[in-house]
CSV table of C-alpha atoms in Angstrom, one decimal:
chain,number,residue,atom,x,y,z
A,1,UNK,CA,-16.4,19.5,-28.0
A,2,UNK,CA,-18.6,16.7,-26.1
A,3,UNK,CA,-16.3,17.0,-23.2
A,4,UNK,CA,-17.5,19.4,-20.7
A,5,UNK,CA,-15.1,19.1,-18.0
A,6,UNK,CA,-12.0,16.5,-18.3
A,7,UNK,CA,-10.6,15.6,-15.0
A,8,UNK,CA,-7.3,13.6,-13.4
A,9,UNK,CA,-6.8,11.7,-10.2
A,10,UNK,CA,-3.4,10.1,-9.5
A,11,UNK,CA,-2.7,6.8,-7.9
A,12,UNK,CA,-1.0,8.8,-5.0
A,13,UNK,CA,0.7,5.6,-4.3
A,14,UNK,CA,4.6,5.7,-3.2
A,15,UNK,CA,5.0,2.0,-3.8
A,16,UNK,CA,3.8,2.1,-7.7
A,17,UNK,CA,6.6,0.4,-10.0
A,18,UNK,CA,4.4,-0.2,-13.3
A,19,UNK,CA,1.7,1.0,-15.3
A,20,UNK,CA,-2.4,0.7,-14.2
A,21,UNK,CA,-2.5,-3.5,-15.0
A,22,UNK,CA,-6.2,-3.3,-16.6
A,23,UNK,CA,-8.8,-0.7,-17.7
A,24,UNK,CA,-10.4,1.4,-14.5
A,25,UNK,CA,-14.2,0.2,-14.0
A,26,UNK,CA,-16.4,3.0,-13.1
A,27,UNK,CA,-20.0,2.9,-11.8
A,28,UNK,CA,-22.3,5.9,-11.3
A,29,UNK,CA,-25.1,6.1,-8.0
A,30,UNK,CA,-28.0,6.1,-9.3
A,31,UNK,CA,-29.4,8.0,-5.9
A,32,UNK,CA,-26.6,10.6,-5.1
A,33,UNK,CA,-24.9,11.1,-9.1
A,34,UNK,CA,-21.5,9.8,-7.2
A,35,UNK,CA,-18.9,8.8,-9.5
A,36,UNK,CA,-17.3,5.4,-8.6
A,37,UNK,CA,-14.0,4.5,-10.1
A,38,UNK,CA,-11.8,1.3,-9.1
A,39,UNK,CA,-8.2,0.2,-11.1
A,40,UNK,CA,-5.6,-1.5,-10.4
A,41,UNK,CA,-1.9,-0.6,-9.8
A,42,UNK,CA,1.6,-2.5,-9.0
A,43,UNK,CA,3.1,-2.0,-5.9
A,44,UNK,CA,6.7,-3.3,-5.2
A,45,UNK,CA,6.3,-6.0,-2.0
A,46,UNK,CA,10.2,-7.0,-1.3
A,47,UNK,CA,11.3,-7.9,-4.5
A,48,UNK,CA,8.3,-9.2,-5.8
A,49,UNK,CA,5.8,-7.0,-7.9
A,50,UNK,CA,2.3,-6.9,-6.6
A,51,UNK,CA,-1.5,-6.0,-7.9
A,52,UNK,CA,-3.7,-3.7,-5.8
A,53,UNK,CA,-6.8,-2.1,-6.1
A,54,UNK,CA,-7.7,1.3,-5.7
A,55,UNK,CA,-10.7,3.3,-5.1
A,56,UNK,CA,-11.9,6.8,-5.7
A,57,UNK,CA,-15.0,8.6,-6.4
A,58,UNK,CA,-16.7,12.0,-7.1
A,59,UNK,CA,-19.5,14.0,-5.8
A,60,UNK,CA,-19.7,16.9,-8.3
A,61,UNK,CA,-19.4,14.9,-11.5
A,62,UNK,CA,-15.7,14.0,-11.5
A,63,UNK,CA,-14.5,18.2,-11.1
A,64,UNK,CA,-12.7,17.0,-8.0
A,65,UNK,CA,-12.1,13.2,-6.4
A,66,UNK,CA,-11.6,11.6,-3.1
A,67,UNK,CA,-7.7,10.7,-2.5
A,68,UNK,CA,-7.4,6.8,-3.4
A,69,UNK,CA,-7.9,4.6,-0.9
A,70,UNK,CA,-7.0,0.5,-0.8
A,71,UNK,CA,-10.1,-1.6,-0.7
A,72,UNK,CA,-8.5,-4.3,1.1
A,73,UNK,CA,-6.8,-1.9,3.7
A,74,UNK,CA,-8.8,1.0,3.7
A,75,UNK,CA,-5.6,3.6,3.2
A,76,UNK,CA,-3.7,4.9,0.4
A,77,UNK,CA,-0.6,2.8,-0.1
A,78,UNK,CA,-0.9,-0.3,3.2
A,79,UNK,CA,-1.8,-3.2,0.9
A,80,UNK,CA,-2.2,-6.5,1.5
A,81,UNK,CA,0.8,-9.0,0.6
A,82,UNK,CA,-0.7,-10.6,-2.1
A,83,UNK,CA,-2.4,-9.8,-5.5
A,84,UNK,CA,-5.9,-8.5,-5.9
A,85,UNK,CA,-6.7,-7.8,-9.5
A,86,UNK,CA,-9.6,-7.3,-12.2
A,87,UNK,CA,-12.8,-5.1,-10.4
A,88,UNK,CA,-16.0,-4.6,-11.6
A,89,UNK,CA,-17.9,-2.5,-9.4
A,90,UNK,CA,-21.7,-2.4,-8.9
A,91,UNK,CA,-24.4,0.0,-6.7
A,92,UNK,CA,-27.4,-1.3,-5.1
A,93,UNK,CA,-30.4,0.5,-6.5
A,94,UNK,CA,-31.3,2.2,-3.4
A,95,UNK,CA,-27.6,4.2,-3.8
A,96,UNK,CA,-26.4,2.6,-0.5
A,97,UNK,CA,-23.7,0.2,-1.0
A,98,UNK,CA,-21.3,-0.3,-3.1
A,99,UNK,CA,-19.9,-3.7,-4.2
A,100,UNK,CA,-16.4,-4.3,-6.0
A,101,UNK,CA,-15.4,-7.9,-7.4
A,102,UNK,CA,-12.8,-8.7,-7.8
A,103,UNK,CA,-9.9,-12.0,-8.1
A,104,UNK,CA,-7.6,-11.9,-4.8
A,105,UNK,CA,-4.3,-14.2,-3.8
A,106,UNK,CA,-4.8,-13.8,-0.3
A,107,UNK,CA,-5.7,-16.7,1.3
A,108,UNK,CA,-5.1,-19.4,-1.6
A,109,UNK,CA,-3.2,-22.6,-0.2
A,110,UNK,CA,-0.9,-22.7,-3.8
A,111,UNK,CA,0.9,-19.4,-4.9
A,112,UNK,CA,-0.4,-18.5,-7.9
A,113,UNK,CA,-4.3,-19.6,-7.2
A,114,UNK,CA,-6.7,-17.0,-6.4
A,115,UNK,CA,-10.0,-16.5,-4.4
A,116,UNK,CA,-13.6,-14.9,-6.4
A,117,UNK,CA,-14.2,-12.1,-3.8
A,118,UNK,CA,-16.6,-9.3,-2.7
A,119,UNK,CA,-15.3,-6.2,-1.1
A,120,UNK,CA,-18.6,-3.9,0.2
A,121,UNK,CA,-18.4,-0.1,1.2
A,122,UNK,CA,-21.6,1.2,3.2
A,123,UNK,CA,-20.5,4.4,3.1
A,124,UNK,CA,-20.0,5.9,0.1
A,125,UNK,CA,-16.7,4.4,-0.7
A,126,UNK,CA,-15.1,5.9,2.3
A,127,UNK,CA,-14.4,2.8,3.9
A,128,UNK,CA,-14.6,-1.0,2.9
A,129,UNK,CA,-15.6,-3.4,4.9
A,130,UNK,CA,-13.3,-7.0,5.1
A,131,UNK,CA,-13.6,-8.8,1.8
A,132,UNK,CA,-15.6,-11.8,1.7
A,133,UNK,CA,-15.3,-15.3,-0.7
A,134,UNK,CA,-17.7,-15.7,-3.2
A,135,UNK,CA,-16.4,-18.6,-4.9
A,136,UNK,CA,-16.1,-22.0,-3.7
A,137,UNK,CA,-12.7,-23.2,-5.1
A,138,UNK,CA,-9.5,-21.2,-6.3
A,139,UNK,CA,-8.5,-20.5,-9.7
A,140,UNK,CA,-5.1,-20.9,-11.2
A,141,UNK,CA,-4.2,-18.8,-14.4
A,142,UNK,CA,-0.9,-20.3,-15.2
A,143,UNK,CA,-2.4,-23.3,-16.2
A,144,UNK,CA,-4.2,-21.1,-19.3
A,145,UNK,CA,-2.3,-20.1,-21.8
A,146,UNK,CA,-0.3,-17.3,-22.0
A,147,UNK,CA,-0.9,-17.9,-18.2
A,148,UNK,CA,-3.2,-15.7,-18.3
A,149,UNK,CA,-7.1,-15.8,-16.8
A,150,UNK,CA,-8.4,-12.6,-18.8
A,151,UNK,CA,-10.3,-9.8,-16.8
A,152,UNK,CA,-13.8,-11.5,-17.7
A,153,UNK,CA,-15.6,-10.6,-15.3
A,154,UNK,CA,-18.8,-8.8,-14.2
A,155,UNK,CA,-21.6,-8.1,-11.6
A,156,UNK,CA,-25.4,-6.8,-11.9
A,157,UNK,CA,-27.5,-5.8,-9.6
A,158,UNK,CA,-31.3,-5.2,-9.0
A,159,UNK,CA,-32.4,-4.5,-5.9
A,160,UNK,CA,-30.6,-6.1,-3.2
A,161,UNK,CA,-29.7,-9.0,-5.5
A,162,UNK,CA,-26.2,-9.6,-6.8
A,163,UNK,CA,-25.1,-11.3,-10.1
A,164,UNK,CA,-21.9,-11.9,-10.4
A,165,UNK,CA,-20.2,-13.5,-13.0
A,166,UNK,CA,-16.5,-14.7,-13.4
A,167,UNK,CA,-13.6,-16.9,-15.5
A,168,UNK,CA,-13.1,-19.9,-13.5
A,169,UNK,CA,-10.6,-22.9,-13.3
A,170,UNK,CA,-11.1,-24.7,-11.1
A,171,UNK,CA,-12.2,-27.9,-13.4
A,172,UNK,CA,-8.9,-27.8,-15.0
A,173,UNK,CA,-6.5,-30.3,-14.7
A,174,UNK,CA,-3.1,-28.7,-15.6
A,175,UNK,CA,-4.6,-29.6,-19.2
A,176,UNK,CA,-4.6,-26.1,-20.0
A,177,UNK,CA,-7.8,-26.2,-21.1
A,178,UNK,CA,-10.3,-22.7,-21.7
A,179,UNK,CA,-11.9,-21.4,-18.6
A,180,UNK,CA,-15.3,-21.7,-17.6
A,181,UNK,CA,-17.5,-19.3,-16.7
A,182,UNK,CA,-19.2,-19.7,-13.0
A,183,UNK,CA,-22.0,-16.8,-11.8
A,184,UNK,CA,-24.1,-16.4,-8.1
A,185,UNK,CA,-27.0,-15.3,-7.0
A,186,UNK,CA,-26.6,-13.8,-3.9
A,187,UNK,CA,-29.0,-11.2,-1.4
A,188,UNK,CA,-26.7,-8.6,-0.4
A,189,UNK,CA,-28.4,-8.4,3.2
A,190,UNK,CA,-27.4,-12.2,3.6
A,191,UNK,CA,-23.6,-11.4,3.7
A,192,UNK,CA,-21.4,-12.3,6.4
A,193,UNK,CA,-18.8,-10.5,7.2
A,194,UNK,CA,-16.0,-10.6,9.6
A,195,UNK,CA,-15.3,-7.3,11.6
A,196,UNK,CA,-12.7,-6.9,14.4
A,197,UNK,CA,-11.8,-4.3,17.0
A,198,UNK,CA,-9.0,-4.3,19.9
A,199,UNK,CA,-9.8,-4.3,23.7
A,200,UNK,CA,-7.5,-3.7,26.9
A,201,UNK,CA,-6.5,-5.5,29.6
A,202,UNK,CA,-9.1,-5.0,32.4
A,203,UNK,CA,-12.3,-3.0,31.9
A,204,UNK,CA,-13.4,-1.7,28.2
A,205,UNK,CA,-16.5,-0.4,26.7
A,206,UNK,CA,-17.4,-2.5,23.8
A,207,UNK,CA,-20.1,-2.5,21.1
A,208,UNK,CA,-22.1,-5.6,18.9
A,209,UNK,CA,-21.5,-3.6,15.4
A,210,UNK,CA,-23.0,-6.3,13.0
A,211,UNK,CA,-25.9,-8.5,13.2
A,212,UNK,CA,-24.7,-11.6,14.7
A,213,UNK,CA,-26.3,-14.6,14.9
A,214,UNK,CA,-25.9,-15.5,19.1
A,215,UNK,CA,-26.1,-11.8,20.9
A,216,UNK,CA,-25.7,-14.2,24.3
A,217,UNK,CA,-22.8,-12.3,26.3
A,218,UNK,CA,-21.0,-16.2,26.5
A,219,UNK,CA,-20.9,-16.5,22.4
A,220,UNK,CA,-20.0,-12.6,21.4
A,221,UNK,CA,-17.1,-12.5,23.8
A,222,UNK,CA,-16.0,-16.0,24.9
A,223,UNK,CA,-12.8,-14.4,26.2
A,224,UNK,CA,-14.2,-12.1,29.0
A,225,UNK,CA,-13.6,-12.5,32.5
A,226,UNK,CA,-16.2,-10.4,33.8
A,227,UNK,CA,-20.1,-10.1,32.9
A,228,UNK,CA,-21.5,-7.3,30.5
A,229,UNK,CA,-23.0,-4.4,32.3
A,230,UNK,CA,-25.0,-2.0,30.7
A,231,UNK,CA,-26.4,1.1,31.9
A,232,UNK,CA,-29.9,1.9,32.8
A,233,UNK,CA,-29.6,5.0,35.6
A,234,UNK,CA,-27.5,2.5,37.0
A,235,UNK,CA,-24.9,-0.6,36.2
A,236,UNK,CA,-27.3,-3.8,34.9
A,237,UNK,CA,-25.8,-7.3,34.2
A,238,UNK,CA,-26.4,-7.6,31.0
A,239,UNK,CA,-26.9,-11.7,29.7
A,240,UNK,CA,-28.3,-11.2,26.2
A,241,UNK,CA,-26.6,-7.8,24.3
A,242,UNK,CA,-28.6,-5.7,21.7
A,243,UNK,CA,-26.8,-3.5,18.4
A,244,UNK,CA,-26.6,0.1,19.2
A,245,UNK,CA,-26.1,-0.6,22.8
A,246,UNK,CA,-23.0,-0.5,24.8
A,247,UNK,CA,-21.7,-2.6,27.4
A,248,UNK,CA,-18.8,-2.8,30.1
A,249,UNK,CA,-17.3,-5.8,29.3
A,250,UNK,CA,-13.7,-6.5,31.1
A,251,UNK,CA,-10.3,-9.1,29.5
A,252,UNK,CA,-7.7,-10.7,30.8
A,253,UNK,CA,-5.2,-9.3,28.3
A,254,UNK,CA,-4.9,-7.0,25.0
A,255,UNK,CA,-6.3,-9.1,22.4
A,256,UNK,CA,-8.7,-8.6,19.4
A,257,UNK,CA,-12.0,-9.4,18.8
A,258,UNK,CA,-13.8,-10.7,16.0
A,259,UNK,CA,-18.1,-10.4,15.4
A,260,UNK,CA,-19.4,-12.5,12.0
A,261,UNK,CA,-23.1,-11.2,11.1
A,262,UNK,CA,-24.7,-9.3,8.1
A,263,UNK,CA,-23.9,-5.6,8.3
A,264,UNK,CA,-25.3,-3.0,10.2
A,265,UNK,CA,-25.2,0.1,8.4
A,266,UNK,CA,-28.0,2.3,10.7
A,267,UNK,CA,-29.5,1.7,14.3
A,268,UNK,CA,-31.7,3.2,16.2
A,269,UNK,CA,-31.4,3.6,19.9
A,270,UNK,CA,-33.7,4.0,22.5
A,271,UNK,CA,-32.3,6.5,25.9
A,272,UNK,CA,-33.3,7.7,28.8
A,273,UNK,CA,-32.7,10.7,30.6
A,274,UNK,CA,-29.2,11.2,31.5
A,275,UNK,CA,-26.6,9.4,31.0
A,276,UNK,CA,-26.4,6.7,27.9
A,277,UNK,CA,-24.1,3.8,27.0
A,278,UNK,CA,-24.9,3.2,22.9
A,279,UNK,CA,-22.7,1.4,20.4
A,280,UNK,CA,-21.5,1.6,16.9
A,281,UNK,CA,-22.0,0.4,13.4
A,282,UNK,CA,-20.8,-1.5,10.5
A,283,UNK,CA,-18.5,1.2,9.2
A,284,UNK,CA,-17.2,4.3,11.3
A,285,UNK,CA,-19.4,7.4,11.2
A,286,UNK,CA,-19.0,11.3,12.9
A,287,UNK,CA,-20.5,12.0,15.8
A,288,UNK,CA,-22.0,14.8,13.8
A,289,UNK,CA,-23.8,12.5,12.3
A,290,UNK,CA,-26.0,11.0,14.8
A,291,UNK,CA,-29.5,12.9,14.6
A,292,UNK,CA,-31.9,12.4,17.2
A,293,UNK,CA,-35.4,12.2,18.1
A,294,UNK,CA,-36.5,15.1,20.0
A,295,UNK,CA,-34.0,17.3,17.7
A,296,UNK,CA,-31.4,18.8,19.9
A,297,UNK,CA,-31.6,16.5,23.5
A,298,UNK,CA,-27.9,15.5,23.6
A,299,UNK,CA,-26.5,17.9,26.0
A,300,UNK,CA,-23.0,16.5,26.1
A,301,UNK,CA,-20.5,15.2,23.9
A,302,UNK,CA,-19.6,11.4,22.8
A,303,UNK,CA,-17.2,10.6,25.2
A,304,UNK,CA,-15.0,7.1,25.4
A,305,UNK,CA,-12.7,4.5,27.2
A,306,UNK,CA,-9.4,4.4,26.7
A,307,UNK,CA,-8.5,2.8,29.9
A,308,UNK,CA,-8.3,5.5,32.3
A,309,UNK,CA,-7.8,7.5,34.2
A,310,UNK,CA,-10.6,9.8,32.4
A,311,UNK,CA,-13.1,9.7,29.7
A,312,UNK,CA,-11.9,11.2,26.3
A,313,UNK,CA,-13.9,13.6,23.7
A,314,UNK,CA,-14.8,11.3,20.8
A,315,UNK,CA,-14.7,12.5,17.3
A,316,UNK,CA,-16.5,9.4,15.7
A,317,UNK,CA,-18.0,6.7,16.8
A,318,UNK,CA,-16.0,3.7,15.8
A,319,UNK,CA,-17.3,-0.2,15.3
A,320,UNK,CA,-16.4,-2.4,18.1
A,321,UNK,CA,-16.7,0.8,20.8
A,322,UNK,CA,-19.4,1.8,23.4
A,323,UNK,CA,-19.7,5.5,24.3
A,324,UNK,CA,-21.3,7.6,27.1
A,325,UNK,CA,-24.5,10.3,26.0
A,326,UNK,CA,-25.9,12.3,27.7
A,327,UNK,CA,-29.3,13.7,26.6
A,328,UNK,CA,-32.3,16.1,28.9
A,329,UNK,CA,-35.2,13.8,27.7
A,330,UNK,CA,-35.9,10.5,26.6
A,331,UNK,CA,-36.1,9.6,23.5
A,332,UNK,CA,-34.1,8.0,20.5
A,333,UNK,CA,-30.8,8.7,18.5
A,334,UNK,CA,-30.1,7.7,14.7
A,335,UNK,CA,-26.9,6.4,13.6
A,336,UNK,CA,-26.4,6.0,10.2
A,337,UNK,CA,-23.6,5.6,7.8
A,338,UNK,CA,-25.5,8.0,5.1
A,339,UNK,CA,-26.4,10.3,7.3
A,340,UNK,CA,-25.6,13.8,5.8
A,341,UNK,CA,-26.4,15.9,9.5
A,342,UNK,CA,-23.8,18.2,10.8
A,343,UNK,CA,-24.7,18.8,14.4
A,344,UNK,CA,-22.7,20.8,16.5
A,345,UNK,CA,-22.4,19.1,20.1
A,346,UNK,CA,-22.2,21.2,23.5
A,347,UNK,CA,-18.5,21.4,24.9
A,348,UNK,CA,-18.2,18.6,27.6
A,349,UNK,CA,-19.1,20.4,31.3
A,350,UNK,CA,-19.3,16.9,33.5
A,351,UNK,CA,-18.1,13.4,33.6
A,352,UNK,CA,-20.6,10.4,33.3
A,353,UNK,CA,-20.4,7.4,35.8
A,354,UNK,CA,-17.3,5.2,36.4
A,355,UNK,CA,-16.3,2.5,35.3
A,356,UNK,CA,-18.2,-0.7,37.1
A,357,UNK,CA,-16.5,-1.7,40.3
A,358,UNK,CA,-15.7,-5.4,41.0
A,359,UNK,CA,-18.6,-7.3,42.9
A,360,UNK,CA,-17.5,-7.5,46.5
A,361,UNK,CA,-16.0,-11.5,47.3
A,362,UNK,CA,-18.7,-13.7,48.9
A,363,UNK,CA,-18.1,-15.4,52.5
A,364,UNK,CA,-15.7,-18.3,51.9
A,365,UNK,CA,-17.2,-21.9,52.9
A,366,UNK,CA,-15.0,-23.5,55.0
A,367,UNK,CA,-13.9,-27.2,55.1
A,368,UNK,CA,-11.8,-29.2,57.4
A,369,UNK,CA,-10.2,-31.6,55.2
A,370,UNK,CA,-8.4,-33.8,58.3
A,371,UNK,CA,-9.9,-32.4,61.4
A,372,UNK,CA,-11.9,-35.9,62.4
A,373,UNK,CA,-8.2,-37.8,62.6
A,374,UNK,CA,-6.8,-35.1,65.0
A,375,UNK,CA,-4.5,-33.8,62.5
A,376,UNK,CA,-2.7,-30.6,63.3
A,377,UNK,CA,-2.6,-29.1,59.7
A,378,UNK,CA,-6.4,-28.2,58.6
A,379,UNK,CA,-6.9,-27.9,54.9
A,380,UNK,CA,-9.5,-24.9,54.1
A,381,UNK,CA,-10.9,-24.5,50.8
A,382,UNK,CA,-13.7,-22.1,49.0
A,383,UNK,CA,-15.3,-21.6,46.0
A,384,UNK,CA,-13.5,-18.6,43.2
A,385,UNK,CA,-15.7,-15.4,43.3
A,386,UNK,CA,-15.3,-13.7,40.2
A,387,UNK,CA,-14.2,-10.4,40.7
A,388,UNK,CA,-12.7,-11.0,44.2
A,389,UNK,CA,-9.4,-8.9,45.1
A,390,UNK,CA,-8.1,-11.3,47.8
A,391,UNK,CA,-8.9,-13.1,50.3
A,392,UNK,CA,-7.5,-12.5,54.1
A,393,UNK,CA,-6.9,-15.6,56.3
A,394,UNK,CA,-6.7,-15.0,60.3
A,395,UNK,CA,-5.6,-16.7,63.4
A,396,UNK,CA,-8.0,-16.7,66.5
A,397,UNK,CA,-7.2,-18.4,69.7
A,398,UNK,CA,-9.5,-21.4,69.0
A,399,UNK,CA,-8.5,-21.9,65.5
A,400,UNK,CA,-9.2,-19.8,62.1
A,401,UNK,CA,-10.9,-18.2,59.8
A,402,UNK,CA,-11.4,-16.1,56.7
A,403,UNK,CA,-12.8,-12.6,55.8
């Protein structure tokens, strides 16, 4: 027989109420030997039917495979409410990214229309990053007949150049005319995308994990109430932030924030001796991972914020987050989503340094709003210090003041 080995992976899906909707795609890394496989599935969404893509791949020539994961979601069966249908997957040349294309309902004004999109894994297919339109209008298959756009559709790649190609219909005028056919051109290092991460009321250690295009403190995090501080043997206001650096950055309220840049898929850090605040990546990676430069100078573990009253262990360093390291020389770490190291970190014996206090208020100015007319009631007033506590008012025996 030509078969050698013969393999299955189920769709592991709970929510499945039909058959795969079109033939699985599958792509090979031409680095690695990986195995790529994407196909759709139907999914029941209330009472409505729904199309999403899955993801698996292999790493010893499809004898075993990953459990299926959502591209748009990133876990087995929490899909998006809409319809994503018709991959085609393609892998840079230098084995590092994987691209899936892909038609998507999400986001179309008219139900029924759908969005030419990119969804891009830097690691290995273990995580997607947030999908990203391609295409400048929406399609509508129901004005085709059978209502139906056809899964033509492809992508090359050479280098870090895309070519994708795709049915479009957006020139039709309910005529139900054929489809035309639309392609890019597109550098993959040029993509935007739009990552998120959650912060805590009051102080949180926070990262820059994409390239953005303004790392001014003011642009990345327009909500703060406090300046960034990094660390350098000591707290440093920090104006203009860095990626792979972290920073002590302090909100109002729970909220999330967002970062649009190109992708960040390795950093390396410069740190000095003692204790480090570094930051995180494009995609969420072990601390095992992260190699550094002397081998074998972090001499404590990864530890994080979670708002107190202690630092916590980390077990991977996740985008959006800052974390404390402590290392016995200077030098550099490497973060990187490929990485294949397996270090084994020291057990945590000490705590590294608080988090930053608030600046202590400035001497009030003082103004006596009626005190030239003889008026009995004076009328203070003084300029907001950020970070100020309270202010105390006091009564002498010739008049008053504030401290």
């Amino acid at each position: 027989s030509i078969i050698q080995s013969l393999s299955f992976f189920p769709n592991n899906s709970t929510s499945v109420v039909g058959d795969i909707e079109n033939d699985p795609v599958i792509a090979c890394n031409p680095v690695s030997g990986d195995i790529y496989i994407a196909y759709n599935t139907w999914r029941l969404d209330g009472n409505t039917n729904r199309s999403s893509i899955l993801f698996t791949w292999s790493a010893d020539q499809g004898e075993t495979w990953s459990d299926p994961i959502n591209i748009i979601s990133n876990s087995a069966i929490t899909p998006a409410s809409k319809d994503q249908f018709f991959p085609f997957i393609a892998v840079n040349q230098s084995g590092t990214r994987i691209h899936i294309l892909y038609y998507d309902t999400e986001g179309a004004e008219v139900d029924g229309e759908c969005w030419v999109k990119i969804a891009t894994s830097l690691d290995g297919g273990k995580s997607f990053l947030p999908p990203v339109r391609i295409s400048a209008s929406t399609s509508k298959p129901s004005c085709l007949v059978p209502n139906f756009i056809g899964d033509y559709i492809g992508m090359a790649s050479q280098g870090n150049m895309l070519y994708p190609i795709w049915a479009d219909t957006r020139a039709d005028a309910g005529l139900q005319q054929p489809s035309d056919i639309y392609a890019a051109t597109i550098n993959e290092n040029d993509i935007q995308y739009t990552l998120s991460s959650y912060v805590n009321s009051n102080w949180n250690m926070v990262s820059v994990p994409d390239i953005v295009v303004d790392f001014s403190k003011t642009a990345v995090y327009p909500t703060a109430i406090s300046n960034a501080f990094g660390y350098s043997g000591s707290y440093v206001q920090s104006n203009q932030l860095s990626s792979g650096v972290g920073y002590w950055v302090k909100f109002q309220s729970v909220q999330t924030v967002t970062y649009v840049g190109t992708a960040l898929p390795a950093v390396t850090v410069a740190v000095n001796q003692g204790w480090n605040m570094i930051g995180s990546l494009s995609a969420p990676i072990s601390v095992n991972t992260v190699s550094s430069n002397p081998a074998g100078i972090i001499t404590q573990p990864f530890l994080a914020w979670q708002g107190g009253p202690d630092y916590v262990t980390a077990s991977s360093i996740d985008l959006g987050i800052a974390y404390w390291v402590k290392v016995s020389q200077a030098g550099t770490l490497i973060l990187d989503v490929n990485s294949n190291a397996s270090n084994q970190l020291p057990p945590r014996s000490e705590s590294p340094p608080s988090p930053p206090p608030p600046p202590a208020p400035a001497a009030p100015v003082l103004s006596c709003a009626n005190c030239s007319s003889g008026g009995q009631h004076p009328q203070f007033s003084w300029p907001a210090v950020s970070g100020a506590v309270r202010y105390n008012m006091y009564r002498y025996q010739c008049g008053y003041g504030l401290g």
